Amino acid sequence: MLHLQTFGELRLTDEAGHAVGYPAKALLTMAYLFTCKGHALTRQEVASFLWSDAEADQAGLNLRKLISRIRQIDDSLAAPLRITSASVELRAELLTVDIEILDEAKSPMDRLKASSDLLQREFVGNVRSASKAVDNWIAREQRSHRAKLRQTLLDAGSAAQCADDYRAVSGAALQLLEQDPADEQIRAILRGLPGVADPDLLPRGERQARSYFVSAEAQNATTPEAELRAASSLPRLVLLPPTSQGNVVGLSLAAALIEDVTIELCGLRNISIVAPHTAEQIRRDSDKAAMIARHSISYLLDTRFSGEGLYAQLVYFPTDEIIWAVRFPMTAATLPTQRRLMAQHLSLSVVDELARNEEARLSLEANPQAYHSYLVGASLMGKLTLPHIRRARAAFKEALKYNKDFSPAFTGLARTYTSEWLVTAQGNEELLGLAEQSALKAIERDEAFAGGYRELGVTKLYLGDVDQSVAALSHAEELSPHFADVIYSHADTLVHASRPKEALAKIEKAISLNPISPDSYLWCAAGASYFLERYNDAIAYVEAMKDKEPAYRIAAASCAMIGDRRRAQFYRQRAQALNPVFDLEKWLSVIPFKEQWQKDLYREGLLKAGF
């Protein structure tokens, strides 16, 4: 007997578990035939399925080539496909298929556990947009699988008797609610589990949070299709399982707490909660940003566990804005309280943000190309090199072609101009003029978005108007008090405003909100430390940067001030190799320091370093 695996990677294995090397389209044909009545189709029907986007003659030619490859691999009497001149048939008696688990004659609870486990994996997950017919079939089968899981859950829900059963019921319920948050029958089963709060017993504010937002489409939904559209229009929240540095005792407990809070939040009707299994896959993915965008996630709760407890921050993903950040103690006595506090924080703050961000979110969903281009630009700005900056600028401009009023793209554009001004160190006023124009356009299109004021503050700083810079960035921080990038920019301005002590405190706060800090945060901290004459601290911050290129000058000056001539020379030579035409006095004449003592101190360090 052979075994056809359709969930996760589509593959065929023999009795020993070894993969049988059939072409991918042959395996796809087997899976499709298994779902067809009689397990057989005409050759024309198979060709139309596999290559629905091609002309009929081309599709027929492609099928003949595929059949030739299949026969070269296996033309025995025990072959799983019987191919004649007119038809293709799956010999279902010769193989087992994992999809049969959904219909096995087991007790409802056993079938629920097996089905839920199976559906954790994506149906034919390694098949990507082969043709419209294939895509439609996959979507149709996924709906059928969810319907079977739902019925099994309804049958098994009242039979749960132990912790293992409760976990199976809650896991299946979360899978279903992730796709359809409006399913009240499933929500009722989840609420009936031990330890899940009844919404009628919650504080009034949280009851409001749970029912605050219902779209007009959801209110008017009268058909299953309309209800599905309404559910899919809801913003999505993912709670990522915690990470830790080193072997910290209690990580599994923290992960269980996050999963428990995920269940608790399924009472929210204004947002779709991503199931824990999907959250785990996102956490493990090497390109989390791309995966989050692919799953249309609006909010994410990022968590880290340490000896000090569980650190959690809620991020609005489209703008990378930190809505709030809290550290929860993880002692045994406080765990039940922390569960409720975290659920309340999330439910209430997400509702507040929905009221503020709903228009912007709907605009993003209406212009997916603009959002995609914006994400490309934002990812490139993580590295402060001229090629990256200019490629990011092109991406932000492309975003504005798709949506001329997309405020985040204007903020990104402004940031590319100020970053280029800083990296080239040529005092190019035209770049700053373009940055100011872009920042003002961002504010004009969204006065409540902190990003526009942040970029205006940065630009005003480099234009030499330190007081206006501080004012703009103070307003940005008022609009978004947990937005780490805003706090970083405010700190950077305070350095230039001759307030390095305040600047260092702010940049340390930004680093605490964003512990895996961008190099720009560390560069700012190095500058604040230098002007506090903490030269060893300044060097340590530079050494912690992944890309030290932008900070070579401050590192050289710091080394020179502590008498380390060898390292000062090393950093000076690196800086000069990057910018051979650097002119010290010209640079000091354009760099905005409010008080003369800062220029004098910076000049002293750079001269000692040999600039």
Coordinates of C-alpha atoms in Angstrom, one line a residue:
M1 CA 0.0 0.0 0.0
L2 CA 1.1 3.5 -0.8
H3 CA 0.2 6.6 1.2
L4 CA -0.7 10.0 -0.3
Q5 CA -0.1 12.9 2.1
T6 CA -2.1 16.0 1.1
F7 CA -1.7 18.2 4.2
G8 CA 1.5 20.1 4.4
E9 CA 3.9 18.9 1.7
L10 CA 2.1 16.9 -1.1
R11 CA 4.0 13.6 -1.3
L12 CA 3.6 9.9 -2.0
T13 CA 5.4 7.3 0.2
D14 CA 5.7 3.5 0.1
E15 CA 5.1 1.1 3.0
A16 CA 8.6 1.8 4.4
G17 CA 7.9 5.6 4.5
H18 CA 10.2 6.3 1.6
A19 CA 9.2 9.0 -0.9
V20 CA 8.1 7.8 -4.3
G21 CA 9.5 10.2 -6.9
Y22 CA 6.4 11.2 -8.9
P23 CA 6.3 14.6 -10.6
A24 CA 4.5 17.3 -8.5
K25 CA 1.6 17.6 -11.0
A26 CA 1.1 13.8 -10.9
L27 CA 0.7 14.0 -7.1
L28 CA -1.6 16.9 -7.5
T29 CA -3.7 14.9 -10.0
M30 CA -3.9 12.0 -7.5
A31 CA -5.1 14.3 -4.8
Y32 CA -7.7 15.9 -7.1
L33 CA -8.9 12.5 -8.4
F34 CA -9.4 11.3 -4.8
T35 CA -11.8 14.1 -4.2
C36 CA -13.7 13.4 -7.4
K37 CA -16.7 11.1 -7.6
G38 CA -15.5 7.7 -8.9
H39 CA -11.9 8.8 -8.7
A40 CA -11.7 9.1 -12.5
L41 CA -11.8 11.9 -15.2
T42 CA -11.3 12.2 -18.9
R43 CA -7.9 13.2 -20.1
Q44 CA -9.3 16.5 -21.2
E45 CA -10.8 17.2 -17.8
V46 CA -7.4 16.5 -16.1
A47 CA -5.6 18.8 -18.6
S48 CA -8.2 21.6 -18.0
F49 CA -7.7 21.3 -14.3
L50 CA -3.9 21.3 -14.3
W51 CA -3.5 24.0 -17.0
S52 CA -6.8 25.9 -17.0
D53 CA -5.0 29.2 -18.0
A54 CA -3.5 27.6 -21.1
E55 CA -5.0 27.0 -24.6
A56 CA -6.7 23.5 -24.9
D57 CA -4.1 22.3 -27.4
Q58 CA -1.2 23.4 -25.1
A59 CA -2.9 21.8 -22.1
G60 CA -3.3 18.5 -23.9
L61 CA 0.4 18.6 -25.0
N62 CA 1.4 19.3 -21.4
L63 CA -0.6 16.3 -20.1
R64 CA 0.9 14.0 -22.7
K65 CA 4.4 15.0 -21.5
L66 CA 3.4 14.4 -17.9
I67 CA 2.0 11.0 -18.7
S68 CA 5.2 10.1 -20.5
R69 CA 7.2 11.0 -17.4
I70 CA 4.8 9.0 -15.1
R71 CA 5.2 5.9 -17.3
Q72 CA 9.0 6.2 -17.2
I73 CA 8.8 6.2 -13.4
D74 CA 6.1 3.5 -12.9
D75 CA 4.3 1.5 -15.5
S76 CA 3.6 -1.6 -13.3
L77 CA 0.3 -3.2 -12.6
A78 CA 0.5 -1.7 -9.1
A79 CA 0.8 1.9 -10.3
P80 CA -1.6 4.2 -8.4
L81 CA -2.8 5.8 -11.7
R82 CA -4.5 3.8 -14.4
I83 CA -4.0 5.8 -17.6
T84 CA -5.8 5.0 -20.9
S85 CA -6.2 6.8 -24.2
A86 CA -9.4 8.4 -22.9
S87 CA -9.2 8.7 -19.1
V88 CA -7.1 8.9 -16.0
E89 CA -8.2 7.0 -12.9
L90 CA -6.9 6.8 -9.4
R91 CA -6.7 3.3 -8.1
A92 CA -7.9 4.2 -4.6
E93 CA -7.8 0.6 -3.4
L94 CA -3.9 0.7 -3.7
L95 CA -3.3 3.6 -1.3
T96 CA -4.4 5.4 1.8
V97 CA -4.9 9.2 1.9
D98 CA -4.5 11.4 5.0
I99 CA -7.7 13.3 4.2
E100 CA -9.6 10.1 5.2
I101 CA -9.0 11.0 8.8
L102 CA -11.8 13.6 8.6
D103 CA -14.3 10.8 8.0
E104 CA -13.0 8.0 10.2
A105 CA -15.5 6.0 12.3
K106 CA -14.1 7.0 15.7
S107 CA -15.7 8.7 18.7
P108 CA -16.4 12.4 18.1
M109 CA -13.6 13.4 20.6
D110 CA -11.0 11.1 19.0
R111 CA -12.0 12.3 15.5
L112 CA -11.8 15.9 16.7
K113 CA -8.2 15.5 18.0
A114 CA -7.1 13.7 14.8
S115 CA -8.9 16.2 12.5
S116 CA -7.7 19.3 14.3
D117 CA -4.1 18.0 14.2
L118 CA -4.4 17.3 10.5
L119 CA -5.8 20.7 9.7
Q120 CA -3.0 22.5 11.5
R121 CA -1.1 21.9 8.2
E122 CA -2.1 23.6 5.0
F123 CA -3.9 21.5 2.4
V124 CA -1.4 20.8 -0.4
G125 CA 0.8 23.5 1.2
N126 CA 3.6 23.2 -1.3
V127 CA 1.3 24.0 -4.3
R128 CA 1.3 27.7 -5.2
S129 CA -1.1 29.2 -7.7
A130 CA -0.7 26.4 -10.3
S131 CA -3.9 27.5 -12.2
K132 CA -7.2 29.1 -11.4
A133 CA -8.9 25.7 -11.4
V134 CA -6.4 24.4 -8.9
D135 CA -6.7 27.4 -6.7
N136 CA -10.5 27.2 -6.7
W137 CA -10.4 23.5 -5.9
I138 CA -8.0 24.1 -3.0
A139 CA -10.3 26.8 -1.6
R140 CA -13.3 24.6 -2.0
E141 CA -11.7 21.7 -0.3
Q142 CA -10.5 23.9 2.6
R143 CA -14.1 25.1 3.1
S144 CA -15.2 21.4 3.2
H145 CA -12.5 20.5 5.7
R146 CA -13.5 23.4 8.0
A147 CA -17.1 22.4 7.7
K148 CA -16.3 18.8 8.8
L149 CA -14.1 20.0 11.6
R150 CA -16.9 22.3 12.7
Q151 CA -19.5 19.5 12.8
T152 CA -17.1 17.2 14.6
L153 CA -16.5 20.0 17.2
L154 CA -20.2 20.5 17.7
D155 CA -20.6 16.7 18.2
A156 CA -17.6 16.5 20.6
G157 CA -17.9 19.8 22.5
S158 CA -20.2 18.5 25.3
A159 CA -18.1 15.3 25.6
A160 CA -14.9 17.0 26.9
Q161 CA -14.0 15.7 30.4
C162 CA -10.3 16.2 31.0
A163 CA -7.6 18.8 30.4
D164 CA -6.5 17.0 27.2
D165 CA -10.1 17.1 25.9
Y166 CA -10.4 20.8 26.8
R167 CA -7.2 21.6 24.9
A168 CA -8.5 19.7 21.8
V169 CA -11.8 21.6 21.9
S170 CA -10.2 25.0 22.4
G171 CA -7.6 24.4 19.7
A172 CA -10.2 23.4 17.1
A173 CA -12.5 26.3 18.1
L174 CA -9.6 28.7 17.6
Q175 CA -8.8 27.3 14.2
L176 CA -12.4 27.9 13.2
L177 CA -12.8 31.3 14.7
E178 CA -9.6 32.4 13.0
Q179 CA -11.4 32.0 9.7
D180 CA -14.9 33.1 10.9
P181 CA -14.8 35.2 14.1
A182 CA -18.6 35.7 13.8
D183 CA -19.4 32.0 14.4
E184 CA -21.5 32.3 17.6
Q185 CA -22.0 28.5 18.1
I186 CA -18.3 27.9 18.2
R187 CA -17.7 30.9 20.4
A188 CA -20.3 29.5 22.8
I189 CA -18.5 26.2 23.0
L190 CA -15.2 28.1 23.8
R191 CA -16.9 30.2 26.5
G192 CA -18.2 27.0 28.1
L193 CA -14.8 25.6 28.7
P194 CA -13.4 25.8 32.3
G195 CA -11.4 29.0 32.9
V196 CA -12.8 31.0 30.0
A197 CA -14.7 34.0 31.2
D198 CA -18.4 34.6 30.5
P199 CA -18.6 38.0 28.8
D200 CA -21.7 38.9 30.9
L201 CA -19.4 38.8 34.0
L202 CA -16.7 41.1 32.6
P203 CA -16.3 44.7 33.6
R204 CA -18.5 47.1 31.6
G205 CA -15.5 48.6 29.7
E206 CA -14.4 45.2 28.5
R207 CA -17.9 44.2 27.5
Q208 CA -17.9 47.3 25.3
A209 CA -14.5 46.3 23.9
R210 CA -15.8 42.9 23.0
S211 CA -18.7 44.3 20.9
Y212 CA -17.5 47.7 19.9
F213 CA -16.9 47.3 16.2
V214 CA -19.3 45.6 13.8
S215 CA -18.9 46.7 10.2
A216 CA -21.9 47.8 8.1
E217 CA -21.4 44.7 5.9
A218 CA -21.5 42.5 9.0
Q219 CA -24.7 44.1 10.2
N220 CA -26.4 43.6 6.8
A221 CA -25.0 40.1 6.3
T222 CA -27.9 37.8 5.4
T223 CA -26.2 35.1 3.5
P224 CA -23.3 32.8 4.3
E225 CA -21.2 34.5 1.6
A226 CA -21.9 37.9 3.0
E227 CA -21.0 36.7 6.5
L228 CA -17.8 35.3 5.2
R229 CA -16.9 38.6 3.5
A230 CA -17.7 40.5 6.7
A231 CA -15.5 38.1 8.8
S232 CA -12.6 38.4 6.3
S233 CA -12.8 42.2 6.5
L234 CA -12.0 42.2 10.2
P235 CA -8.5 43.2 11.2
R236 CA -6.3 40.3 12.5
L237 CA -4.3 40.0 15.7
V238 CA -1.6 37.4 16.2
L239 CA -0.1 36.7 19.7
L240 CA 3.4 35.4 19.0
P241 CA 4.7 32.8 21.5
P242 CA 7.5 34.2 23.7
T243 CA 11.2 33.9 22.9
S244 CA 14.0 34.1 25.5
Q245 CA 17.7 34.6 25.7
G246 CA 19.5 31.7 27.3
N247 CA 18.0 28.9 29.4
V248 CA 15.4 30.8 31.4
V249 CA 13.3 28.6 33.6
G250 CA 9.5 29.0 32.9
L251 CA 9.5 29.6 29.2
S252 CA 7.0 26.8 28.6
L253 CA 4.7 28.4 31.3
A254 CA 4.9 31.8 29.6
A255 CA 4.0 30.2 26.2
A256 CA 1.0 28.4 27.8
L257 CA -0.1 31.8 29.2
I258 CA 0.0 33.4 25.8
E259 CA -2.0 30.5 24.3
D260 CA -4.5 30.9 27.2
V261 CA -4.8 34.6 26.5
T262 CA -5.4 33.8 22.8
I263 CA -8.4 31.7 23.9
E264 CA -9.7 34.5 26.1
L265 CA -9.5 37.0 23.3
C266 CA -11.8 35.0 21.1
G267 CA -14.6 36.8 22.8
L268 CA -13.8 39.8 20.8
R269 CA -16.1 40.3 17.8
N270 CA -14.3 43.2 16.3
I271 CA -11.1 41.4 15.4
S272 CA -10.0 38.0 14.0
I273 CA -7.6 36.1 16.3
V274 CA -4.9 34.0 14.6
A275 CA -4.8 30.5 16.0
P276 CA -1.7 29.5 18.1
H277 CA -0.4 27.0 15.5
T278 CA -0.2 29.7 12.9
A279 CA 1.4 32.1 15.4
E280 CA 4.1 29.5 16.1
Q281 CA 4.8 29.2 12.4
I282 CA 5.1 32.9 12.1
R283 CA 7.5 33.1 15.1
R284 CA 9.8 30.4 13.5
D285 CA 9.8 31.9 10.0
S286 CA 13.0 33.6 9.0
D287 CA 11.1 36.4 7.2
K288 CA 8.4 37.2 9.8
A289 CA 7.5 40.5 8.1
A290 CA 6.7 38.8 4.8
M291 CA 4.7 36.1 6.5
I292 CA 2.7 38.6 8.6
A293 CA 1.9 40.6 5.5
R294 CA 0.9 37.4 3.6
H295 CA -1.6 36.5 6.3
S296 CA -3.0 40.1 6.3
I297 CA -2.2 40.6 10.0
S298 CA -2.9 44.1 11.3
Y299 CA -1.8 43.7 15.0
L300 CA 0.8 41.5 16.6
L301 CA 1.6 40.9 20.3
D302 CA 5.4 40.3 20.4
T303 CA 6.5 38.7 23.7
R304 CA 9.9 38.0 25.3
F305 CA 10.6 36.0 28.5
S306 CA 13.4 36.7 30.9
G307 CA 14.1 36.4 34.6
E308 CA 12.3 39.7 35.1
G309 CA 9.1 38.3 33.7
L310 CA 7.1 38.4 30.4
Y311 CA 7.6 41.5 28.3
A312 CA 4.8 42.1 25.8
Q313 CA 4.4 44.9 23.2
L314 CA 1.4 45.4 21.0
V315 CA 2.4 46.6 17.5
Y316 CA 0.3 48.0 14.7
F317 CA 2.1 46.3 11.9
P318 CA 1.3 48.5 8.9
T319 CA 3.2 51.4 10.5
D320 CA 5.4 49.4 12.9
E321 CA 3.9 51.5 15.7
I322 CA 4.1 50.2 19.3
I323 CA 0.7 50.8 20.8
W324 CA 1.7 49.8 24.3
A325 CA 4.4 47.8 26.1
V326 CA 4.1 46.2 29.5
R327 CA 6.2 43.8 31.6
F328 CA 4.2 41.2 33.5
P329 CA 5.7 39.4 36.5
M330 CA 5.5 35.6 36.2
T331 CA 5.3 34.3 39.8
A332 CA 2.9 31.5 40.5
A333 CA 0.8 33.6 42.7
T334 CA 0.2 36.3 40.1
L335 CA -0.4 34.2 37.0
P336 CA -4.2 34.2 37.1
T337 CA -4.2 38.0 37.5
Q338 CA -1.7 38.5 34.7
R339 CA -3.9 36.5 32.4
R340 CA -6.8 38.8 33.0
L341 CA -4.7 42.0 32.9
M342 CA -3.1 41.0 29.5
A343 CA -6.5 40.1 28.0
Q344 CA -7.9 43.4 29.2
H345 CA -4.9 45.4 27.9
L346 CA -5.3 43.7 24.5
S347 CA -9.0 43.9 24.1
L348 CA -9.4 47.5 25.3
S349 CA -6.4 48.9 23.5
V350 CA -7.1 47.1 20.2
V351 CA -10.6 48.6 20.2
D352 CA -9.2 52.1 20.9
E353 CA -6.8 51.6 18.0
L354 CA -9.5 50.4 15.7
A355 CA -11.4 53.6 16.3
R356 CA -8.3 55.5 15.4
N357 CA -6.9 53.3 12.6
E358 CA -9.9 51.8 10.9
E359 CA -10.0 54.3 8.0
A360 CA -6.3 53.9 7.5
R361 CA -6.6 50.1 7.7
L362 CA -9.4 49.9 5.1
S363 CA -7.3 52.2 2.9
L364 CA -4.4 49.8 3.1
E365 CA -6.6 46.8 2.2
A366 CA -8.0 48.8 -0.7
N367 CA -4.5 49.5 -2.0
P368 CA -2.5 46.3 -1.4
Q369 CA 0.1 47.2 -4.0
A370 CA 0.8 50.4 -2.2
Y371 CA 1.2 48.6 1.1
H372 CA 3.5 46.0 -0.5
S373 CA 5.8 48.7 -2.0
Y374 CA 5.8 50.5 1.4
L375 CA 6.9 47.3 3.2
V376 CA 9.7 46.8 0.7
G377 CA 10.9 50.4 1.3
A378 CA 10.6 50.0 5.1
S379 CA 12.7 46.8 5.1
L380 CA 15.4 48.5 3.0
M381 CA 15.7 51.4 5.5
G382 CA 17.0 48.9 8.1
K383 CA 20.5 49.4 6.6
L384 CA 21.8 52.9 6.4
T385 CA 23.9 52.6 3.2
L386 CA 23.4 54.9 0.2
P387 CA 22.3 52.0 -2.2
H388 CA 19.7 50.8 0.4
I389 CA 18.4 54.3 1.0
R390 CA 17.9 55.0 -2.7
R391 CA 16.3 51.7 -3.4
A392 CA 13.9 52.4 -0.5
R393 CA 13.1 55.8 -2.0
A394 CA 12.1 54.1 -5.2
A395 CA 9.8 51.7 -3.4
F396 CA 8.1 54.5 -1.4
K397 CA 7.6 56.5 -4.7
E398 CA 6.1 53.3 -6.2
A399 CA 3.7 53.1 -3.2
L400 CA 2.5 56.6 -3.9
K401 CA 1.8 55.7 -7.5
Y402 CA -0.8 53.2 -6.2
N403 CA -2.1 55.5 -3.5
K404 CA -1.3 59.2 -3.7
D405 CA -2.6 59.8 -0.1
F406 CA -0.7 57.1 1.7
S407 CA 0.8 58.9 4.6
P408 CA 3.3 56.3 5.7
A409 CA 4.9 56.3 2.3
F410 CA 5.5 60.1 2.6
T411 CA 7.1 59.6 6.0
G412 CA 9.3 56.9 4.5
L413 CA 10.2 59.2 1.6
A414 CA 11.2 62.0 4.0
R415 CA 13.3 59.5 6.0
T416 CA 15.3 58.6 2.8
Y417 CA 16.2 62.2 2.2
T418 CA 17.4 63.0 5.7
S419 CA 19.3 59.6 5.8
E420 CA 21.0 60.4 2.5
W421 CA 21.9 63.9 3.9
L422 CA 23.4 62.3 7.0
V423 CA 25.3 59.5 5.2
T424 CA 26.8 61.7 2.5
A425 CA 27.8 64.5 5.0
Q426 CA 27.8 67.1 2.2
G427 CA 25.3 69.5 3.7
N428 CA 23.0 69.2 0.7
E429 CA 20.1 71.5 1.5
E430 CA 18.0 70.3 -1.4
L431 CA 17.7 66.9 0.3
L432 CA 16.4 68.6 3.4
G433 CA 13.9 70.6 1.4
L434 CA 12.5 67.5 -0.1
A435 CA 12.4 65.8 3.3
E436 CA 10.4 68.7 4.8
Q437 CA 7.9 68.7 1.9
S438 CA 7.3 65.0 2.2
A439 CA 6.8 65.2 6.0
L440 CA 4.3 68.0 5.6
K441 CA 2.4 66.0 3.0
A442 CA 2.3 63.1 5.5
I443 CA 0.8 65.3 8.2
E444 CA -1.6 66.9 5.8
R445 CA -3.0 63.4 4.9
D446 CA -3.1 62.1 8.5
E447 CA -2.8 64.5 11.4
A448 CA -3.2 61.8 14.0
F449 CA -0.2 59.7 12.6
A450 CA 2.9 60.3 14.7
G451 CA 5.2 59.4 11.8
G452 CA 4.7 62.6 9.9
Y453 CA 5.6 64.8 12.9
R454 CA 8.5 62.6 13.6
E455 CA 10.0 63.1 10.1
L456 CA 9.2 66.9 10.4
G457 CA 11.1 67.0 13.6
V458 CA 14.1 65.2 12.2
T459 CA 14.2 67.5 9.2
K460 CA 13.9 70.6 11.3
L461 CA 16.8 69.4 13.3
Y462 CA 19.1 69.1 10.3
L463 CA 17.9 72.5 9.0
G464 CA 19.2 73.9 12.3
D465 CA 15.9 74.8 13.9
V466 CA 16.4 72.7 17.0
D467 CA 13.5 74.2 19.0
Q468 CA 11.0 73.5 16.2
S469 CA 12.4 70.0 16.0
V470 CA 11.9 69.4 19.7
A471 CA 8.3 70.7 19.5
A472 CA 7.4 68.4 16.5
L473 CA 8.9 65.4 18.1
S474 CA 7.3 66.1 21.5
H475 CA 3.9 66.2 19.7
A476 CA 4.7 63.0 17.9
E477 CA 5.5 61.3 21.2
E478 CA 2.2 62.6 22.7
L479 CA 0.3 61.1 19.8
S480 CA 2.1 57.7 20.2
P481 CA 3.9 57.4 23.6
H482 CA 5.1 53.9 23.0
F483 CA 6.3 54.3 19.4
A484 CA 10.0 53.4 19.8
D485 CA 11.1 55.0 16.6
V486 CA 9.5 58.3 17.6
I487 CA 11.2 58.2 21.0
Y488 CA 14.5 57.5 19.3
S489 CA 14.1 60.5 17.0
H490 CA 13.2 62.7 20.0
A491 CA 16.3 61.5 21.8
D492 CA 18.4 62.2 18.7
T493 CA 17.1 65.8 18.6
L494 CA 17.7 66.3 22.3
V495 CA 21.4 65.4 21.7
H496 CA 21.6 68.3 19.2
A497 CA 19.6 70.5 21.6
S498 CA 22.5 70.2 24.0
R499 CA 20.5 68.0 26.4
P500 CA 22.4 64.8 26.2
K501 CA 21.4 63.5 29.6
E502 CA 17.7 63.6 28.7
A503 CA 18.6 62.2 25.3
L504 CA 20.3 59.2 26.8
A505 CA 17.3 58.5 29.1
K506 CA 15.0 58.6 26.1
I507 CA 17.1 56.4 23.8
E508 CA 17.4 53.9 26.7
K509 CA 13.5 53.9 26.8
A510 CA 13.4 53.3 23.1
I511 CA 15.8 50.4 23.3
S512 CA 13.7 48.9 26.1
L513 CA 10.6 49.1 23.9
N514 CA 12.6 47.6 20.9
P515 CA 15.2 45.4 22.5
I516 CA 16.6 44.0 19.3
S517 CA 17.4 47.6 18.4
P518 CA 18.2 49.0 15.0
D519 CA 21.7 50.4 14.5
S520 CA 20.3 54.0 14.5
Y521 CA 19.2 53.6 18.1
L522 CA 22.8 52.6 19.1
W523 CA 24.3 55.3 17.1
C524 CA 22.1 57.9 18.9
A525 CA 23.1 56.4 22.3
A526 CA 26.8 56.6 21.3
G527 CA 26.3 60.3 20.4
A528 CA 24.6 61.1 23.7
S529 CA 27.3 59.2 25.6
Y530 CA 30.0 61.1 23.8
F531 CA 28.6 64.5 24.9
L532 CA 28.3 63.3 28.4
E533 CA 32.0 62.4 28.1
R534 CA 31.2 58.7 28.7
Y535 CA 33.6 57.8 25.9
N536 CA 33.9 54.1 26.7
D537 CA 30.1 53.8 26.7
A538 CA 30.0 55.5 23.3
I539 CA 32.5 53.0 21.9
A540 CA 30.5 50.1 23.3
Y541 CA 27.3 51.3 21.6
V542 CA 29.2 51.6 18.3
E543 CA 30.7 48.1 18.8
A544 CA 27.1 46.7 19.3
M545 CA 26.0 48.0 15.9
K546 CA 25.7 45.4 13.1
D547 CA 26.8 48.0 10.5
K548 CA 29.2 50.4 12.1
E549 CA 29.8 52.5 8.9
P550 CA 27.6 55.5 9.9
A551 CA 29.3 55.7 13.3
Y552 CA 33.0 55.6 12.3
R553 CA 33.5 59.3 13.1
I554 CA 32.0 59.2 16.6
A555 CA 33.9 56.0 17.4
A556 CA 37.2 57.6 16.2
A557 CA 36.6 60.7 18.3
S558 CA 35.7 58.6 21.3
C559 CA 38.8 56.5 21.0
A560 CA 40.9 59.6 20.6
M561 CA 39.5 61.2 23.7
I562 CA 40.5 58.2 25.9
G563 CA 44.0 58.2 24.3
D564 CA 43.5 55.0 22.3
R565 CA 45.3 56.2 19.2
R566 CA 45.5 52.9 17.4
R567 CA 41.7 52.3 17.4
A568 CA 41.1 56.0 16.7
Q569 CA 43.3 55.7 13.6
F570 CA 41.5 52.5 12.5
Y571 CA 38.0 54.1 12.7
R572 CA 39.3 57.3 11.0
Q573 CA 40.7 55.4 8.1
R574 CA 37.5 53.5 7.7
A575 CA 35.5 56.8 7.7
Q576 CA 37.8 58.4 5.1
A577 CA 37.6 55.4 2.8
L578 CA 33.8 55.8 2.8
N579 CA 33.9 59.6 2.3
P580 CA 37.4 60.7 1.0
V581 CA 36.2 64.3 0.5
F582 CA 35.0 64.8 4.1
D583 CA 35.7 68.3 5.3
L584 CA 35.7 68.7 9.1
E585 CA 35.0 72.4 9.3
K586 CA 32.3 72.3 6.6
W587 CA 30.6 69.4 8.4
L588 CA 30.7 71.2 11.7
S589 CA 29.3 74.3 10.1
V590 CA 26.2 72.4 9.0
I591 CA 25.6 69.9 11.8
P592 CA 23.0 71.4 14.1
F593 CA 24.2 71.8 17.7
K594 CA 22.3 74.4 19.8
E595 CA 25.3 75.3 22.0
Q596 CA 28.9 75.9 21.0
W597 CA 30.4 73.6 23.6
Q598 CA 29.1 70.6 21.7
K599 CA 30.8 71.6 18.4
D600 CA 34.0 72.4 20.3
L601 CA 33.9 68.9 22.0
Y602 CA 33.2 67.1 18.8
R603 CA 35.9 69.1 16.9
E604 CA 38.4 68.2 19.7
G605 CA 37.7 64.5 19.4
L606 CA 37.8 64.5 15.6
L607 CA 41.1 66.5 15.4
K608 CA 42.7 64.2 18.0
A609 CA 41.6 61.3 15.8
G610 CA 43.4 62.8 12.8
F611 CA 40.6 64.2 10.7

